[in-house]
Amino acid sequence: MTSRTNLAFKNVFVTTLVNILTFPLQFINRYYMIHYLGITYLGITSLYANILSVLSLADLGIGTAIVFLLYKPLAQNNKRKIAILMHYYKKIYRFICFIILTLGLLFIPFLHYLLHSYVNYPHVYLIFIIYLLGTSSSYLFSYNQSLLYADQKNRIYSWYNLAVCYIMIILQIITVRIFKDPVLYATLFVFTGFITNIFVSLYVKKIYHLKYPKKGKLSLIERKELKANVFGNMIMRISGVIVTGTDNILLSVFTTVIQVGLYANYTTITNIISQLMTQIISASTGSIGNFIVSKSSKESKQLFYNLQYINFLILNLAVLGILFLSKDVITLWLGKKYVLSPLNTILIAISFFVMNYRMLGWSFIAIYGLSKYMKLFSISELCVNLIASFAFLKFFHLGVTGVILGTILSTISTVSWQDPYIIFHHGFRSSIRGYFQQYTLNILIFLTELFVLSGLNSYFEKSIKSSLLHFIIMLILILIVGVILPNIFYFKKREQKYLIFLLKKCIGICFKQNNL
């Protein structure tokens, strides 16, 4: 227990610290991109990122499935089995790299249908090829990152990523100011992940000393389990990409890449928060897997409730920040002309909440190997999103509003209740009633906070003209209200006691390390 908690704490602490340190980089990157290359370049590259996220469906969810198979051999220190799995993973991902590269090259003749008149922007085809090479090449070494995650050492990846990001952003700033060259800027941007993966691969090779066997296969049971989970993960991934990864493509088709760029500024903010939340959850996934293997279903279910409360605390602050701070952030960062309407801001916040409340569930689905049950549910989400988004854009001409509404509608009507059903029915083998009771309580807490902060925000918007001062005051109020109110509602509940236990544990670990 102590070792598992210590590792989880180290991973979460390092991940959080690294995200805080890299947080400004994305804003700096976007500022220089718009200032020196223009909003059109931002829209085009955001569109390319969406296209390549769709092409990356070739991943098929194999990574998650193999990480699930790594927990047991790592716990048993079975290096031969680990080597077999990693070798298997390596060969598959090299094939995936080839598939993505091929599909991307075949897609080039169709780019002008999405770019419209902006196809005359300098080097649009060359920039797409650079993005394509960056995406496909990342698969050559990324399998090593999965081994670190399964072995609860993902903090190593975080440190390497931090160092590479800082070096690359400095190079980007220098080169874009001197040359104002979109091709050079794109090259430095997209190959950051690839360089990080190279360093991680060298670390894994040095630490694990894996000798990949020339012969060695998975057992029949393991192959069947892997195929079932890969297929389930594939459907989940397709659904996830259609729901979140095609927004810019649809906007480009029915509006312009300028609209893509404006929306991308807000998704930059939400993606930063999502990445932080995802990495915090991922940092503890190895510990969760270890806990589930050694504990009863009842204990695992309570752990889920405990972690869902922590997930809600973080999500709660994030959504309040989107609602009350994003206008100030965009104004201070880029200027008032890049601010979206209040309605779109509200919809972005709602979409962020319904999408990310499920985040912990994704980890439990992966850990329990339940992806095989998600096929029909994920397809339902995909279909609703495509139909709704198309209707809102084509017939109602709602633009950005329509894209966000499509995501909200598809999530609420399908996977927001289907995901927990799978976890509780097949994982915990228990009733789902407790989940929805907790969900309802959390919604009530959020609405109470919203009522309090809306009144305060209305007053300060009238009395304060400075965006910076308004941002600081509302940030302080959000932190106070967003922390105090949930803990009042959860007073003396198991979830709050677990949070206090973790905080005491973290303080104890910090104190011990400082004494050392």
XYZ file of C-alpha atoms in Angstrom:
516
model
C 0.000 0.000 0.000
C 2.726 2.423 0.976
C 4.792 1.729 -2.128
C 1.749 2.045 -4.390
C 0.675 5.323 -2.753
C 4.224 6.720 -2.877
C 4.586 5.940 -6.569
C 1.171 7.379 -7.355
C 2.034 10.542 -5.403
C 5.376 10.950 -7.171
C 3.754 10.505 -10.581
C 0.912 12.910 -9.840
C 3.259 15.483 -8.260
C 5.727 15.415 -11.148
C 2.972 15.390 -13.768
C 1.253 18.368 -12.159
C 4.514 20.275 -11.775
C 5.536 19.617 -15.378
C 2.119 20.701 -16.645
C 2.345 23.923 -14.647
C 5.800 24.581 -16.112
C 4.702 23.776 -19.690
C 1.376 25.590 -19.308
C 2.759 29.004 -20.402
C 4.541 27.458 -23.393
C 1.322 26.697 -25.261
C 0.114 30.264 -24.835
C 3.489 31.643 -25.910
C 3.516 29.324 -28.910
C 0.004 30.359 -29.979
C 0.776 34.073 -29.463
C 3.834 34.018 -31.721
C 2.030 31.834 -34.259
C -0.815 34.350 -34.625
C 1.374 37.462 -34.293
C 3.930 36.492 -36.933
C 2.076 33.998 -39.154
C -1.565 35.107 -38.796
C -4.937 33.602 -37.849
C -5.129 31.856 -41.230
C -2.029 29.792 -40.438
C -3.546 28.896 -37.069
C -6.768 27.764 -38.737
C -4.944 25.683 -41.357
C -2.672 23.933 -38.855
C -5.599 23.290 -36.485
C -7.445 21.713 -39.417
C -4.407 19.555 -40.256
C -4.157 18.400 -36.642
C -7.805 17.267 -36.789
C -7.328 15.464 -40.102
C -4.332 13.577 -38.749
C -6.140 12.694 -35.528
C -8.713 10.959 -37.725
C -5.995 9.192 -39.732
C -4.440 8.076 -36.444
C -7.406 5.749 -36.013
C -4.913 3.220 -37.373
C -3.777 3.021 -33.739
C -6.862 0.802 -33.180
C -6.500 0.998 -29.405
C -3.680 -1.548 -29.380
C -1.610 0.540 -26.983
C -4.229 0.513 -24.226
C -4.850 -3.204 -24.665
C -1.170 -4.113 -24.374
C -0.671 -1.868 -21.335
C -3.489 -3.867 -19.723
C -1.518 -7.079 -20.408
C 1.699 -5.608 -18.963
C 0.432 -5.201 -15.365
C 0.754 -8.864 -14.412
C 4.241 -9.619 -15.881
C 5.575 -6.385 -14.353
C 4.226 -7.384 -10.947
C 5.848 -10.823 -11.368
C 9.069 -9.367 -12.838
C 8.604 -11.676 -15.820
C 11.045 -10.007 -18.191
C 10.567 -12.565 -20.932
C 6.826 -11.926 -21.125
C 7.427 -8.167 -20.983
C 9.919 -8.466 -23.837
C 7.468 -10.541 -25.919
C 4.711 -7.989 -25.426
C 6.976 -5.039 -26.203
C 8.386 -6.712 -29.303
C 4.842 -7.460 -30.449
C 3.880 -3.863 -29.751
C 6.921 -2.519 -31.609
C 6.171 -4.434 -34.817
C 2.522 -3.420 -34.830
C 3.315 0.251 -34.324
C 5.816 0.280 -37.149
C 3.035 -1.044 -39.366
C 0.705 1.660 -38.028
C 3.313 4.308 -38.888
C 3.334 3.053 -42.478
C -0.485 3.005 -42.679
C -0.869 6.571 -41.382
C 1.815 7.827 -43.765
C 0.138 6.119 -46.731
C -3.365 7.348 -45.856
C -2.042 10.867 -45.357
C -0.371 10.956 -48.758
C -3.556 9.649 -50.392
C -5.541 12.419 -48.688
C -3.458 15.273 -50.142
C -5.475 15.615 -53.418
C -8.624 16.297 -51.332
C -7.188 19.116 -49.202
C -8.505 21.856 -51.475
C -12.101 20.811 -50.680
C -11.486 21.723 -47.031
C -9.265 24.766 -47.533
C -11.434 26.464 -50.189
C -9.813 29.763 -51.225
C -7.182 29.406 -48.491
C -5.514 26.706 -50.582
C -3.405 29.583 -51.993
C -1.793 30.162 -48.604
C 1.992 29.613 -48.971
C 3.225 26.035 -48.697
C -0.129 24.520 -47.567
C 0.726 21.116 -49.045
C 4.275 21.079 -47.703
C 3.038 22.023 -44.222
C 0.528 19.148 -44.356
C 3.319 16.709 -45.301
C 5.402 17.963 -42.352
C 2.458 17.425 -39.980
C 1.937 13.984 -41.520
C 5.581 12.990 -41.016
C 5.503 14.237 -37.430
C 2.370 12.244 -36.610
C 3.412 9.001 -38.299
C 6.996 9.046 -36.987
C 5.780 9.447 -33.401
C 4.590 5.830 -33.529
C 8.101 4.510 -34.138
C 9.140 4.864 -30.487
C 6.004 5.719 -28.492
C 5.474 2.101 -27.351
C 8.268 2.594 -24.793
C 6.217 5.291 -23.102
C 3.487 2.706 -22.425
C 5.923 0.504 -20.520
C 6.749 3.410 -18.201
C 3.049 4.053 -17.590
C 2.358 0.406 -16.776
C 5.362 0.338 -14.430
C 4.277 3.549 -12.639
C 7.273 5.512 -13.948
C 5.481 7.919 -16.271
C 7.098 10.818 -14.394
C 10.263 9.984 -16.370
C 8.458 10.767 -19.607
C 7.164 14.018 -18.082
C 10.694 15.244 -17.279
C 11.992 14.454 -20.765
C 8.956 16.110 -22.342
C 9.475 19.257 -20.251
C 13.103 19.637 -21.303
C 12.407 19.038 -25.003
C 9.393 21.405 -25.017
C 11.410 24.273 -23.562
C 14.246 23.814 -26.024
C 11.907 23.571 -29.013
C 9.749 26.575 -28.039
C 12.865 28.743 -27.695
C 13.965 27.650 -31.170
C 10.464 28.340 -32.536
C 10.371 31.861 -31.107
C 13.835 32.705 -32.423
C 13.218 31.338 -35.918
C 9.699 32.762 -36.386
C 10.858 36.251 -35.365
C 13.866 36.125 -37.702
C 12.487 34.232 -40.709
C 8.658 34.340 -40.315
C 8.716 30.995 -42.133
C 5.596 28.804 -41.610
C 7.396 25.698 -42.876
C 10.260 25.975 -40.391
C 7.834 26.792 -37.576
C 5.682 23.753 -38.403
C 8.737 21.489 -38.495
C 9.920 22.533 -35.037
C 6.383 22.237 -33.650
C 5.362 18.784 -34.882
C 8.599 16.921 -34.190
C 8.717 17.809 -30.478
C 6.910 14.601 -29.489
C 9.095 12.483 -31.760
C 12.299 13.810 -30.151
C 10.882 13.195 -26.663
C 10.069 9.591 -27.584
C 13.633 9.008 -28.757
C 15.022 10.047 -25.360
C 12.415 7.917 -23.568
C 13.365 4.915 -25.715
C 17.026 5.309 -24.802
C 16.053 5.437 -21.115
C 13.893 2.295 -21.358
C 16.664 0.437 -23.161
C 19.172 1.406 -20.473
C 16.969 0.627 -17.442
C 15.018 -2.487 -18.439
C 17.652 -4.360 -20.484
C 14.935 -6.162 -22.429
C 16.186 -8.837 -24.779
C 13.582 -9.200 -27.451
C 13.208 -12.900 -28.292
C 13.398 -13.977 -31.897
C 10.655 -16.450 -31.104
C 7.917 -16.071 -28.564
C 4.182 -15.778 -28.848
C 1.306 -14.881 -26.607
C -0.862 -17.722 -25.383
C -4.169 -18.458 -27.109
C -6.110 -16.967 -24.173
C -3.967 -13.809 -24.209
C -4.400 -13.420 -27.963
C -8.175 -13.788 -27.670
C -8.283 -11.294 -24.815
C -6.047 -8.883 -26.717
C -8.177 -9.108 -29.880
C -11.406 -8.534 -27.941
C -10.015 -5.479 -26.166
C -8.331 -4.119 -29.296
C -11.614 -4.278 -31.181
C -13.437 -2.581 -28.315
C -10.734 0.069 -28.038
C -10.860 0.572 -31.796
C -14.582 1.393 -31.695
C -14.087 3.651 -28.655
C -11.245 5.447 -30.427
C -13.233 5.920 -33.635
C -16.129 7.303 -31.626
C -13.876 9.596 -29.593
C -12.149 10.987 -32.680
C -15.428 11.546 -34.536
C -16.895 13.342 -31.523
C -13.897 15.565 -30.692
C -11.494 15.284 -33.609
C -13.697 16.295 -36.543
C -14.930 19.629 -35.205
C -12.389 21.650 -37.171
C -12.990 19.611 -40.329
C -16.743 20.251 -40.165
C -16.184 23.939 -39.417
C -13.828 24.230 -42.371
C -16.311 22.560 -44.719
C -19.330 24.634 -43.682
C -17.626 27.921 -42.680
C -13.973 29.024 -43.073
C -10.560 28.242 -41.605
C -10.800 31.624 -39.837
C -13.642 30.197 -37.718
C -11.453 27.143 -37.118
C -8.705 29.427 -35.806
C -11.031 31.348 -33.457
C -12.450 28.135 -32.018
C -8.937 26.659 -31.764
C -7.914 29.426 -29.340
C -10.508 28.209 -26.865
C -9.712 24.546 -27.442
C -6.093 25.381 -26.672
C -7.204 26.411 -23.179
C -9.508 23.411 -22.688
C -6.913 21.005 -24.091
C -4.304 22.244 -21.620
C -6.695 21.546 -18.741
C -7.714 18.180 -20.226
C -4.074 17.181 -20.626
C -3.392 18.032 -17.006
C -6.395 16.013 -15.813
C -5.592 13.104 -18.138
C -1.989 12.926 -16.994
C -2.955 13.087 -13.323
C -5.380 10.190 -13.828
C -2.837 8.332 -15.989
C -0.162 8.900 -13.354
C -2.222 6.882 -10.879
C -3.515 4.289 -13.363
C -0.709 1.832 -12.574
C -1.511 2.139 -8.879
C -5.224 1.658 -9.559
C -4.472 -1.471 -11.574
C -2.303 -2.826 -8.797
C -5.039 -2.054 -6.233
C -7.782 -3.764 -8.257
C -5.717 -6.911 -8.718
C -5.192 -7.261 -4.952
C -8.522 -5.988 -3.533
C -12.215 -6.945 -3.591
C -14.809 -5.468 -5.957
C -16.391 -3.574 -3.064
C -13.084 -1.908 -2.181
C -12.404 -1.141 -5.851
C -15.847 0.476 -6.182
C -15.185 2.710 -3.181
C -11.831 3.665 -4.683
C -13.721 4.689 -7.823
C -16.060 6.922 -5.787
C -13.107 8.434 -3.939
C -11.192 9.201 -7.114
C -14.311 10.470 -8.874
C -14.711 13.039 -6.105
C -11.123 14.212 -6.638
C -11.735 14.249 -10.398
C -14.842 16.384 -9.802
C -12.937 18.865 -7.619
C -10.413 19.463 -10.420
C -13.079 19.468 -13.157
C -15.268 21.794 -11.118
C -12.536 24.430 -10.841
C -11.697 24.037 -14.529
C -15.275 24.580 -15.718
C -15.744 27.598 -13.449
C -12.504 28.968 -14.868
C -13.733 28.504 -18.457
C -16.989 30.289 -17.636
C -15.616 33.256 -15.728
C -11.981 33.629 -16.836
C -11.700 32.648 -20.512
C -12.860 36.067 -21.768
C -10.112 37.771 -19.753
C -7.522 35.203 -20.834
C -8.287 35.608 -24.549
C -8.409 39.421 -24.246
C -5.069 39.640 -22.417
C -3.475 36.989 -24.571
C -4.621 37.813 -28.114
C -7.080 40.734 -27.997
C -10.844 41.332 -27.765
C -11.459 40.506 -31.434
C -10.651 36.851 -30.721
C -13.298 36.494 -27.963
C -16.247 34.200 -28.777
C -19.829 34.986 -27.742
C -21.015 34.313 -24.151
C -23.305 31.555 -25.476
C -20.396 29.703 -27.088
C -18.327 30.094 -23.919
C -21.146 28.545 -21.862
C -21.511 25.683 -24.344
C -17.741 25.047 -24.339
C -17.863 24.827 -20.529
C -20.830 22.398 -20.596
C -19.136 20.275 -23.267
C -15.923 20.210 -21.239
C -17.802 19.070 -18.129
C -19.784 16.222 -19.716
C -16.765 14.986 -21.666
C -14.245 15.049 -18.833
C -16.472 13.802 -16.030
C -16.057 10.428 -17.773
C -12.259 10.606 -17.641
C -11.792 8.353 -14.606
C -14.174 5.823 -16.138
C -11.900 5.451 -19.166
C -9.059 4.360 -16.872
C -11.208 1.773 -15.098
C -12.486 0.429 -18.429
C -8.883 0.016 -19.607
C -7.677 -1.511 -16.315
C -10.524 -4.023 -16.130
C -10.194 -4.814 -19.844
C -13.824 -3.870 -20.511
C -13.350 -2.238 -23.899
C -14.884 -5.296 -25.558
C -18.259 -4.282 -24.079
C -18.088 -0.718 -25.397
C -18.587 -1.359 -29.117
C -22.294 -0.631 -29.536
C -22.253 2.182 -27.013
C -19.377 3.954 -28.755
C -21.053 3.553 -32.152
C -24.217 5.174 -30.775
C -22.190 8.194 -29.633
C -20.525 8.459 -33.032
C -23.812 8.349 -34.954
C -25.610 10.894 -32.776
C -22.677 13.306 -32.969
C -22.336 13.127 -36.752
C -26.055 13.524 -37.403
C -26.511 16.327 -34.861
C -23.399 18.298 -35.893
C -24.261 18.006 -39.595
C -27.834 19.168 -38.972
C -26.772 22.130 -36.813
C -24.210 23.246 -39.406
C -25.999 22.466 -42.673
C -29.620 23.357 -41.912
C -29.411 25.755 -38.953
C -26.103 27.432 -39.961
C -24.973 27.617 -36.333
C -21.210 27.465 -37.005
C -19.115 26.991 -33.853
C -22.307 26.797 -31.756
C -23.560 23.851 -33.824
C -20.321 21.896 -33.478
C -20.321 22.250 -29.680
C -24.038 21.402 -29.420
C -23.412 18.210 -31.396
C -20.737 17.102 -28.928
C -22.909 17.887 -25.893
C -25.975 16.119 -27.286
C -24.099 12.969 -28.306
C -22.279 12.679 -24.964
C -25.295 13.244 -22.699
C -27.592 10.946 -24.674
C -25.155 8.026 -24.910
C -21.825 7.401 -23.174
C -22.393 9.639 -20.136
C -24.580 6.846 -18.696
C -23.334 3.897 -20.759
C -19.697 4.068 -19.578
C -20.545 3.798 -15.855
C -23.032 1.023 -16.599
C -20.241 -1.085 -18.127
C -17.875 -0.372 -15.220
C -20.385 -1.164 -12.490
C -22.061 -4.102 -14.202
C -18.985 -5.927 -15.534
C -16.221 -4.501 -13.317
C -17.681 -4.045 -9.847
C -20.674 -6.354 -10.473
C -22.806 -3.903 -8.575
C -25.772 -1.524 -8.971
C -25.112 1.765 -10.724
C -27.461 3.689 -8.411
C -24.646 5.035 -6.220
C -22.884 6.505 -9.256
C -25.879 8.600 -10.275
C -26.472 9.676 -6.693
C -22.912 11.025 -6.594
C -23.350 12.586 -10.051
C -26.559 14.349 -8.982
C -24.890 15.663 -5.832
C -21.982 17.003 -7.873
C -24.339 18.778 -10.292
C -26.145 20.348 -7.330
C -22.816 21.553 -5.911
C -21.828 23.036 -9.272
C -25.152 24.867 -9.713
C -24.808 26.344 -6.219
C -21.305 27.587 -7.053
C -22.555 28.949 -10.359
C -25.307 30.927 -8.615
C -22.851 32.462 -6.128
C -20.125 33.277 -8.662
C -22.524 34.630 -11.304
C -23.731 37.277 -8.864
C -20.196 38.237 -7.892
C -19.027 38.266 -11.526
C -21.930 40.492 -12.561
C -20.961 43.033 -9.903
C -17.233 43.043 -10.720
C -17.785 43.262 -14.495
C -19.655 46.539 -13.946
C -17.235 48.004 -11.413
C -13.881 46.843 -12.861
C -12.668 47.826 -16.332
C -9.258 46.145 -16.214
C -9.294 42.588 -17.622
C -6.212 41.673 -15.579
C -7.709 42.871 -12.273
C -11.023 41.155 -13.035
C -9.141 37.934 -13.839
C -7.207 38.017 -10.540
C -10.283 38.731 -8.397
C -12.444 36.072 -10.066
C -9.617 33.514 -9.940
C -9.349 33.988 -6.163
C -13.126 33.724 -5.747
C -13.296 30.586 -7.915
C -10.590 28.915 -5.836
C -12.360 29.809 -2.585
C -15.881 28.833 -3.665
C -14.744 25.854 -5.764
C -12.868 24.288 -2.831
C -15.060 25.178 0.153
C -18.534 24.354 -1.187
C -17.770 20.773 -2.376
C -16.159 19.974 0.974
C -19.222 21.306 2.826
C -21.485 18.989 0.826
C -19.089 16.039 1.292
C -18.384 16.775 4.960
C -17.322 13.579 6.808
C -18.188 11.405 3.799
C -15.778 8.621 2.790
C -14.665 10.557 -0.269
C -13.593 13.556 1.809
C -11.835 11.322 4.340
C -9.920 9.677 1.471
C -8.892 13.098 0.148
C -7.679 14.154 3.612
C -5.779 10.848 3.896
C -4.051 11.484 0.565
C -3.172 15.046 1.531
C -1.669 13.878 4.819
C 0.203 11.130 2.963
C 1.565 13.612 0.447
C 2.680 16.003 3.195
C 4.324 13.109 5.021
C 6.186 11.991 1.906
C 7.338 15.552 1.179
C 8.476 16.036 4.771
C 10.333 12.719 4.757
C 12.092 13.505 1.474
C 13.084 16.965 2.706
C 14.616 15.442 5.827
C 16.559 13.039 3.673
